[in-house]
PDB file of C-alpha atoms in Angstrom:
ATOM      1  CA  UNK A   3     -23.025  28.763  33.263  1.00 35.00           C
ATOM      2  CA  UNK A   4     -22.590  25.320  34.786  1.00 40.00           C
ATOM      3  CA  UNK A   5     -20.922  22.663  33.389  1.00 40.00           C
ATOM      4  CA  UNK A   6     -23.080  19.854  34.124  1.00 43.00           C
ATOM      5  CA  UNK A   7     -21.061  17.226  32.431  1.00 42.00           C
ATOM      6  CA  UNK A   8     -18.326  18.238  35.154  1.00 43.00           C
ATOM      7  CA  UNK A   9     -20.314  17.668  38.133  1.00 44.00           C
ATOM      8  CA  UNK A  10     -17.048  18.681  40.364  1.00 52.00           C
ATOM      9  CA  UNK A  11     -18.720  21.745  40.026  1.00 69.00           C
ATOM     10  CA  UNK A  12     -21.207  21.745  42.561  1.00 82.00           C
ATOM     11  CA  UNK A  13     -22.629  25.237  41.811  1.00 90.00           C
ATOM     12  CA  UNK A  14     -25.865  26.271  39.934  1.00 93.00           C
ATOM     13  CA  UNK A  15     -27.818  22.876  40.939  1.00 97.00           C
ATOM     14  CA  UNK A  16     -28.917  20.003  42.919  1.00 98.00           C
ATOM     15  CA  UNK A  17     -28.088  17.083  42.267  1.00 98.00           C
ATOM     16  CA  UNK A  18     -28.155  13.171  43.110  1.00 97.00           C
ATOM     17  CA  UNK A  19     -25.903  13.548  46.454  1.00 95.00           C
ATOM     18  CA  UNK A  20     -28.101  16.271  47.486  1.00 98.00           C
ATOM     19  CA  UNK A  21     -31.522  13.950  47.449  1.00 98.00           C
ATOM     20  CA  UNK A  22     -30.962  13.000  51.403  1.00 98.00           C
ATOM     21  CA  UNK A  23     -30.524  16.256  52.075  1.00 98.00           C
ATOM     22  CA  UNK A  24     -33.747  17.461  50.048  1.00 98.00           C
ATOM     23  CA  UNK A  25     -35.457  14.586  51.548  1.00 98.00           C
ATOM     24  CA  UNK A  26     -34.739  15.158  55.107  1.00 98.00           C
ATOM     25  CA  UNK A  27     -35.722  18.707  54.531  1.00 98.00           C
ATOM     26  CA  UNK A  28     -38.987  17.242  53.346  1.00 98.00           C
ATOM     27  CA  UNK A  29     -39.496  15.274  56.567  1.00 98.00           C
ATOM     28  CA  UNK A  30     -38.943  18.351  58.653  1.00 97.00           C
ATOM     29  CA  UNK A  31     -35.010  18.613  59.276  1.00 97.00           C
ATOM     30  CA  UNK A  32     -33.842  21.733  60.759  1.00 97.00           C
ATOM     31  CA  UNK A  33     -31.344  23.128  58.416  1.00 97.00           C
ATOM     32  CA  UNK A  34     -27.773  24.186  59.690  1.00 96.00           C
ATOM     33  CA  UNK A  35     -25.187  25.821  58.189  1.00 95.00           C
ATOM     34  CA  UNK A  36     -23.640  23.671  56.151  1.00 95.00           C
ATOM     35  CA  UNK A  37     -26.817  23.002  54.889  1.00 97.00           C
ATOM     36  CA  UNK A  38     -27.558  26.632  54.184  1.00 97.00           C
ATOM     37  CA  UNK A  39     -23.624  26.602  52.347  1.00 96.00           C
ATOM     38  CA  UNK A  40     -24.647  23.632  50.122  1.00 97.00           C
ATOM     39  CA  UNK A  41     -27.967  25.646  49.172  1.00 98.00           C
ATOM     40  CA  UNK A  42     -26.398  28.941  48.510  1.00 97.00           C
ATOM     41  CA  UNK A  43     -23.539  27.470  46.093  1.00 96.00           C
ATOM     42  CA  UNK A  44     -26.492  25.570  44.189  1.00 97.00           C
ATOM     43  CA  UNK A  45     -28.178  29.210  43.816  1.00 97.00           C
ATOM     44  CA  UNK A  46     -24.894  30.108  42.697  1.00 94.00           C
ATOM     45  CA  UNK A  47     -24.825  32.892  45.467  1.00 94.00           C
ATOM     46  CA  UNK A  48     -21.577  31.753  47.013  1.00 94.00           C
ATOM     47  CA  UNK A  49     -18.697  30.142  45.577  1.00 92.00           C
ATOM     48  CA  UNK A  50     -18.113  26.713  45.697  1.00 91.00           C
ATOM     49  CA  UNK A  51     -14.960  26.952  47.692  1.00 89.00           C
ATOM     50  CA  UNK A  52     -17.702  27.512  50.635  1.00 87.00           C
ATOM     51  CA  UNK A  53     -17.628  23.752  50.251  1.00 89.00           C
ATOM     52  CA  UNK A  54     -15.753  21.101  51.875  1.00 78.00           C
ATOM     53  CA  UNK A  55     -13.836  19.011  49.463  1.00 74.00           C
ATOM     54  CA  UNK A  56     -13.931  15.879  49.199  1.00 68.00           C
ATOM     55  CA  UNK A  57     -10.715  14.224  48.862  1.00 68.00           C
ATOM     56  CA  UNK A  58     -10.325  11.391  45.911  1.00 71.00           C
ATOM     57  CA  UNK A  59     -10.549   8.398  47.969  1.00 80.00           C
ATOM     58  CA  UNK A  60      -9.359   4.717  47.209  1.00 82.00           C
ATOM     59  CA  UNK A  61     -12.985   3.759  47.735  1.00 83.00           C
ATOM     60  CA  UNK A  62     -14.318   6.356  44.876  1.00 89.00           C
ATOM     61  CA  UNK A  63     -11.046   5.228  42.469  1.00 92.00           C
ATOM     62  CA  UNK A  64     -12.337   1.685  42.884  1.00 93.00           C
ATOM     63  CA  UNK A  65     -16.162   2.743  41.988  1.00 93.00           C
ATOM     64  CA  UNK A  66     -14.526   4.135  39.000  1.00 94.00           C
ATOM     65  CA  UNK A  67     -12.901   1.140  38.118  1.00 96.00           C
ATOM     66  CA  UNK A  68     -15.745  -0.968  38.890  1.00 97.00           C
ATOM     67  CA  UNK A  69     -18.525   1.331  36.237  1.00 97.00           C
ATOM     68  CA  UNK A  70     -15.208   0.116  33.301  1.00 97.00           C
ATOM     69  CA  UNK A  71     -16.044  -3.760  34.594  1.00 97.00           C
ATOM     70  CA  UNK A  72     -18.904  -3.725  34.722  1.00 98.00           C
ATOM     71  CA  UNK A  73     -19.759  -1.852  30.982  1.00 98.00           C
ATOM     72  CA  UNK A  74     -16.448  -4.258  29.475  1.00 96.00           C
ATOM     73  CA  UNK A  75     -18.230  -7.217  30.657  1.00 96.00           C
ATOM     74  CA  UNK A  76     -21.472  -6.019  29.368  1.00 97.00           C
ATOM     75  CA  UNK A  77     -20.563  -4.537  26.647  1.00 96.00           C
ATOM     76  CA  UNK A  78     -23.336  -6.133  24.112  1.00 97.00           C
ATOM     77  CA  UNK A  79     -25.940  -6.146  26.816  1.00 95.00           C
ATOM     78  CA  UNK A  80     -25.601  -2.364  27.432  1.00 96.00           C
ATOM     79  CA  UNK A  81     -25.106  -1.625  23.975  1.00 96.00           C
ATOM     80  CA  UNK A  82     -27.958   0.826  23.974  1.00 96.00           C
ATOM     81  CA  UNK A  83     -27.013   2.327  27.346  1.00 98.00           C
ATOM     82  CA  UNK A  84     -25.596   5.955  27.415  1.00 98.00           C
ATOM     83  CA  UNK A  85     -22.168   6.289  30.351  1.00 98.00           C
ATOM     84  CA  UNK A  86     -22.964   9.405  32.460  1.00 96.00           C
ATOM     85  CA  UNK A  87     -25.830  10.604  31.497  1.00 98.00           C
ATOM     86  CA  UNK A  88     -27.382  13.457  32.759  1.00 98.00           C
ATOM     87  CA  UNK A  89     -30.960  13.883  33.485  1.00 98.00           C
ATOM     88  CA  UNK A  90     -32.272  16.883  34.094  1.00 97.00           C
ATOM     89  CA  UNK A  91     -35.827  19.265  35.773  1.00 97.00           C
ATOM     90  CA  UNK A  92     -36.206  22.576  35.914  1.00 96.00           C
ATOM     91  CA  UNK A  93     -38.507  24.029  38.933  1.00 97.00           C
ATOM     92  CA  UNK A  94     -39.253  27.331  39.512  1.00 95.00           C
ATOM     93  CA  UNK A  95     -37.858  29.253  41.885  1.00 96.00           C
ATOM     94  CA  UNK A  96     -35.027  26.387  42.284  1.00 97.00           C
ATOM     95  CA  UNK A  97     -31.479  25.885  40.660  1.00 97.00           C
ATOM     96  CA  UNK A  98     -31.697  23.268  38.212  1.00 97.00           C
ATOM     97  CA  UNK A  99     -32.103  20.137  39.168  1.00 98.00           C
ATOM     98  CA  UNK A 100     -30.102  16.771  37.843  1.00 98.00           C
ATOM     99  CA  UNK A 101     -29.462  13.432  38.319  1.00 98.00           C
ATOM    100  CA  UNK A 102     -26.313  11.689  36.873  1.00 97.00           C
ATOM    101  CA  UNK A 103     -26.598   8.677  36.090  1.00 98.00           C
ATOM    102  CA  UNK A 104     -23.765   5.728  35.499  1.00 98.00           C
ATOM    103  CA  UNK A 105     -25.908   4.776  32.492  1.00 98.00           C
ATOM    104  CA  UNK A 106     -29.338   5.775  30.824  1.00 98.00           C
ATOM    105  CA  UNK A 107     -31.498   3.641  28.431  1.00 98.00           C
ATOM    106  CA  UNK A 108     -32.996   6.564  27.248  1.00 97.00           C
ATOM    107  CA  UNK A 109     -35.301   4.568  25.138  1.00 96.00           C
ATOM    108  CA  UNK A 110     -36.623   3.049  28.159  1.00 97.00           C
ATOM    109  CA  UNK A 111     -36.166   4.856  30.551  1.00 98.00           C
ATOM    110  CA  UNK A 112     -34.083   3.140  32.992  1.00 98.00           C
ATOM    111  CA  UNK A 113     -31.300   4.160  35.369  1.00 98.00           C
ATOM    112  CA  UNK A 114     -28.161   2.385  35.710  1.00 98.00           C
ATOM    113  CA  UNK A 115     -26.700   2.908  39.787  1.00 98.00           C
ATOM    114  CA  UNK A 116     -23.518   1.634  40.046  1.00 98.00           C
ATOM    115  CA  UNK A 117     -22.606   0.748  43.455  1.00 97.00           C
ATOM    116  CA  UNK A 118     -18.924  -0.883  44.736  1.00 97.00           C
ATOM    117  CA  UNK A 119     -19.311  -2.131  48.303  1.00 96.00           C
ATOM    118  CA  UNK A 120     -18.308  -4.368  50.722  1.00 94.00           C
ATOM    119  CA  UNK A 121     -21.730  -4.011  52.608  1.00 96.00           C
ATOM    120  CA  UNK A 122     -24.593  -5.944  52.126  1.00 96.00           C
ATOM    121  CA  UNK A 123     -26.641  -5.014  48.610  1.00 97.00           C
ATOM    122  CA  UNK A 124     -29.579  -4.164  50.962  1.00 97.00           C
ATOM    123  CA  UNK A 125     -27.058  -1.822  53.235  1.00 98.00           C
ATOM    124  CA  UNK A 126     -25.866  -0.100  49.786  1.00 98.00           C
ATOM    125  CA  UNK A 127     -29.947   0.287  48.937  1.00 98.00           C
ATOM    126  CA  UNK A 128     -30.854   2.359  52.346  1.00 98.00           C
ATOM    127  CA  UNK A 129     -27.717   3.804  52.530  1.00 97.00           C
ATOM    128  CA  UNK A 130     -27.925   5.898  48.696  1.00 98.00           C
ATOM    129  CA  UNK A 131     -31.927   5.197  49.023  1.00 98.00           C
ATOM    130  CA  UNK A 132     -32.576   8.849  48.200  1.00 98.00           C
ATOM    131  CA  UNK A 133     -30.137   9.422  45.177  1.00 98.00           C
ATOM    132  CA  UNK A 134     -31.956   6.316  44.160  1.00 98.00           C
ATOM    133  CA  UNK A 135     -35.067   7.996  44.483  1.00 98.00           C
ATOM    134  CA  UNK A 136     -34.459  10.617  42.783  1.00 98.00           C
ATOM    135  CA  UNK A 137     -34.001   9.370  39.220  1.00 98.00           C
ATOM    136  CA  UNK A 138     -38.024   8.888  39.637  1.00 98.00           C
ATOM    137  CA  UNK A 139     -38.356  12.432  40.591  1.00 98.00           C
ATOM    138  CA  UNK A 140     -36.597  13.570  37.378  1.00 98.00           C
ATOM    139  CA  UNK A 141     -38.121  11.215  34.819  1.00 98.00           C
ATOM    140  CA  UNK A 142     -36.663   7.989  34.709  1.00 98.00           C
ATOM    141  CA  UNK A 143     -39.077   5.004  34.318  1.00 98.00           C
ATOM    142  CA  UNK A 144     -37.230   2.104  35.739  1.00 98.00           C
ATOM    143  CA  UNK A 145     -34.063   2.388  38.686  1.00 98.00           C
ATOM    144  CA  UNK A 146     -31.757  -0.706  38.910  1.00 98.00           C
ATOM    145  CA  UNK A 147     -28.968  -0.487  41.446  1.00 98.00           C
ATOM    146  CA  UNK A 148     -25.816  -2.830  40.322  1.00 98.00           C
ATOM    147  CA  UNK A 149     -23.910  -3.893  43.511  1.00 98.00           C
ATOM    148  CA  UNK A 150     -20.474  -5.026  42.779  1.00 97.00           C
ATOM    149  CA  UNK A 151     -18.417  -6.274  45.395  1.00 96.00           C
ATOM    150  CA  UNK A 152     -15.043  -8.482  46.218  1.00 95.00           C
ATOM    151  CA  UNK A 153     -11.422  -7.533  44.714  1.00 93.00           C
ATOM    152  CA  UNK A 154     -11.546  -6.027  41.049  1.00 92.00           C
ATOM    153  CA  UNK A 155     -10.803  -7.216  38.788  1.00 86.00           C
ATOM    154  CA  UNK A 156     -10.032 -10.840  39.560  1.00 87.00           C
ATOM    155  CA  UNK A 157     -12.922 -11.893  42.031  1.00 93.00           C
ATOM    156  CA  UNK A 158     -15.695  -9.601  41.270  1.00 96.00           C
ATOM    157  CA  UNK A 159     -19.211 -10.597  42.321  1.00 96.00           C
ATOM    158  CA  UNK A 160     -22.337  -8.177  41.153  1.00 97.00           C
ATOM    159  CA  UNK A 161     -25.794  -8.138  42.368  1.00 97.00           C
ATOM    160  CA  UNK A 162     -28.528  -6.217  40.760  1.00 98.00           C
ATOM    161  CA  UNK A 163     -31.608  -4.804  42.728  1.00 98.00           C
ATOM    162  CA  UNK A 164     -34.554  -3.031  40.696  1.00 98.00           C
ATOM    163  CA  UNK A 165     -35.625  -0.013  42.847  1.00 98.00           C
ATOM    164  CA  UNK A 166     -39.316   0.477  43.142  1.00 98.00           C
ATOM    165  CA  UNK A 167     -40.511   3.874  42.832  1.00 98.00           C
ATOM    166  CA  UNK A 168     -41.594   5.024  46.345  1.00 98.00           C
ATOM    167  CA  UNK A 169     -44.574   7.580  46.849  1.00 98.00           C
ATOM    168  CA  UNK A 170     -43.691   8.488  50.201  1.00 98.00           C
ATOM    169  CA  UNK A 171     -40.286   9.355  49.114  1.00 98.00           C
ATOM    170  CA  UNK A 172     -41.951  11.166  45.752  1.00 98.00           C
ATOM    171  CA  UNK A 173     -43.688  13.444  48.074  1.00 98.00           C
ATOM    172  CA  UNK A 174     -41.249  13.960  50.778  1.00 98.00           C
ATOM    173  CA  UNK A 175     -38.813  15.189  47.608  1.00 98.00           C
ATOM    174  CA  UNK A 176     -41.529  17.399  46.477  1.00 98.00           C
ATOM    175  CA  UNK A 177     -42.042  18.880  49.837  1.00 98.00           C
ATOM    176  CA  UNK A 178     -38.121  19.476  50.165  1.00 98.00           C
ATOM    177  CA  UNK A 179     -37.704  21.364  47.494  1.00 98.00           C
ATOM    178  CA  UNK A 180     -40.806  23.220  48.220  1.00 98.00           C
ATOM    179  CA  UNK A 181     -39.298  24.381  51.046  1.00 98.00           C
ATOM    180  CA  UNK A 182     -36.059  25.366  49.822  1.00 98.00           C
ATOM    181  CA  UNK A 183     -37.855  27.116  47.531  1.00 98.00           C
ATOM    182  CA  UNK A 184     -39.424  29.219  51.181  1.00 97.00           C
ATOM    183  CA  UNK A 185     -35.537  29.190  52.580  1.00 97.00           C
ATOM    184  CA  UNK A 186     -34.447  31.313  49.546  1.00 97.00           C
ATOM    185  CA  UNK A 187     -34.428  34.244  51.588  1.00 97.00           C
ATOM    186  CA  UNK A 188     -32.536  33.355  54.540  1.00 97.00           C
ATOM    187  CA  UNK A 189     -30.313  31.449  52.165  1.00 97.00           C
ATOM    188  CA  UNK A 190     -29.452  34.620  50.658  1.00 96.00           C
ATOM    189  CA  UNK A 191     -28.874  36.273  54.098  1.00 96.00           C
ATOM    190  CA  UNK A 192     -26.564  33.616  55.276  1.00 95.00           C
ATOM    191  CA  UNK A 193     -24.546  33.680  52.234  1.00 94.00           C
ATOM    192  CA  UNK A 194     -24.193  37.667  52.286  1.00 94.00           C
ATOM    193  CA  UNK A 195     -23.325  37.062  56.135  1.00 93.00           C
ATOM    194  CA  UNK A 196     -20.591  34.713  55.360  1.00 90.00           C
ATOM    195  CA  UNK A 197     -19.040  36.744  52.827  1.00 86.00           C
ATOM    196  CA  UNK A 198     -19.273  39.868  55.281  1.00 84.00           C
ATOM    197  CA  UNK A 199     -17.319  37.904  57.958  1.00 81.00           C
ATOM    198  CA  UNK A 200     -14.603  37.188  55.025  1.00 76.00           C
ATOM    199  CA  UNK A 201     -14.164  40.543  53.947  1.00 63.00           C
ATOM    200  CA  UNK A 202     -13.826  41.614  57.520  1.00 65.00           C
ATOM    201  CA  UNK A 203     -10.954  38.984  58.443  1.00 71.00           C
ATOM    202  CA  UNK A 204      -9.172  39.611  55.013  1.00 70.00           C
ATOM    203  CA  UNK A 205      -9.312  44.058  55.984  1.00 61.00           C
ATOM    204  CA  UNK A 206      -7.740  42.910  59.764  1.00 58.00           C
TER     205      UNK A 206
END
């Protein structure tokens, strides 16, 4: 069963850094392999070692560090606001589906992004626009992106952006999916290919 509070483990859904990828799918992007990878460890047909890793980075350390600002200097104002919460769909015919959000007003309804950049607040907008998107797709009411930026924790400066929910990019999720849903099969084939090719090269 996944762990979904660990979202390290990448297997048995989709998830928020696999909206672009559902979204491009949408708008017609021809799948390659790593694609197919990604989609067989979120069916849960291949092991997530299938997966590049991705490396703790200074730049993810210092989003970390930023989400403990930001909710220390908030701390009355967000009071009501739930720290990595996970929101979740179920489709059928697809592996779960979640989003996980930096913070949840439940209540409300409303999506907490938490974004440290150097770029430009509108940069950091297109650039995660589909994870952003895709707290709509699973429920939540209200998106608000908080862009943090400068040297933490001495000269912090935060901007906050309220995402509007975007039909276009509604539909184009919808018709992703719906289409992974059609790829199941060859999804399964590559997967069962891959694992051929492994057990051939560990027999030599």
């Amino acid at each position: 069963m996944t762990n979904f509070n660990n979202v390290k483990d990448r297997s048995g859904y989709l998830g928020g850094t696999d909206a672009s990828l559902v979204g491009r799918l949408g708008g017609g992007l021809q799948a390659q392999l790593n694609h197919f990878l990604r989609l067989a460890v979120a069916y849960g047909v291949l092991p997530e070692r299938y997966l590049r890793q991705v490396p703790k980075t200074k730049v993810i350390e210092a989003g970390h560090q930023f989400e403990n600002y930001f909710f220390d200097t908030f701390k009355d104002q967000t009071a009501h606001v739930e720290r990595q919460y996970i929101l979740r769909k179920n489709m059928e015919g697809l592996p779960s589906l979640i989003a996980h959000a930096d913070g949840y007003d439940a209540e409300r309804g409303v999506a907490l992004e938490l974004k440290f950049s150097r770029y430009h607040t509108t940069t950091v907008l297109m650039r995660y626009y589909w994870q952003l998107q895709w707290y709509y797709f699973l429920g939540a009411k209200k998106v608000i992106l908080v862009h943090g930026s400068g040297e933490l924790p001495e000269d912090v400066r935060m901007s906050f952006r309220t995402v509007e929910k975007d039909a276009m990019a509604q539909e184009q999720l919808l018709a992703g999916l719906s289409r992974i849903q059609q790829m199941r099969p060859r999804i399964q084939e590559v997967a069962e290919m891959i694992e051929l090719k492994d057990f051939e090269k560990n027999e030599k």
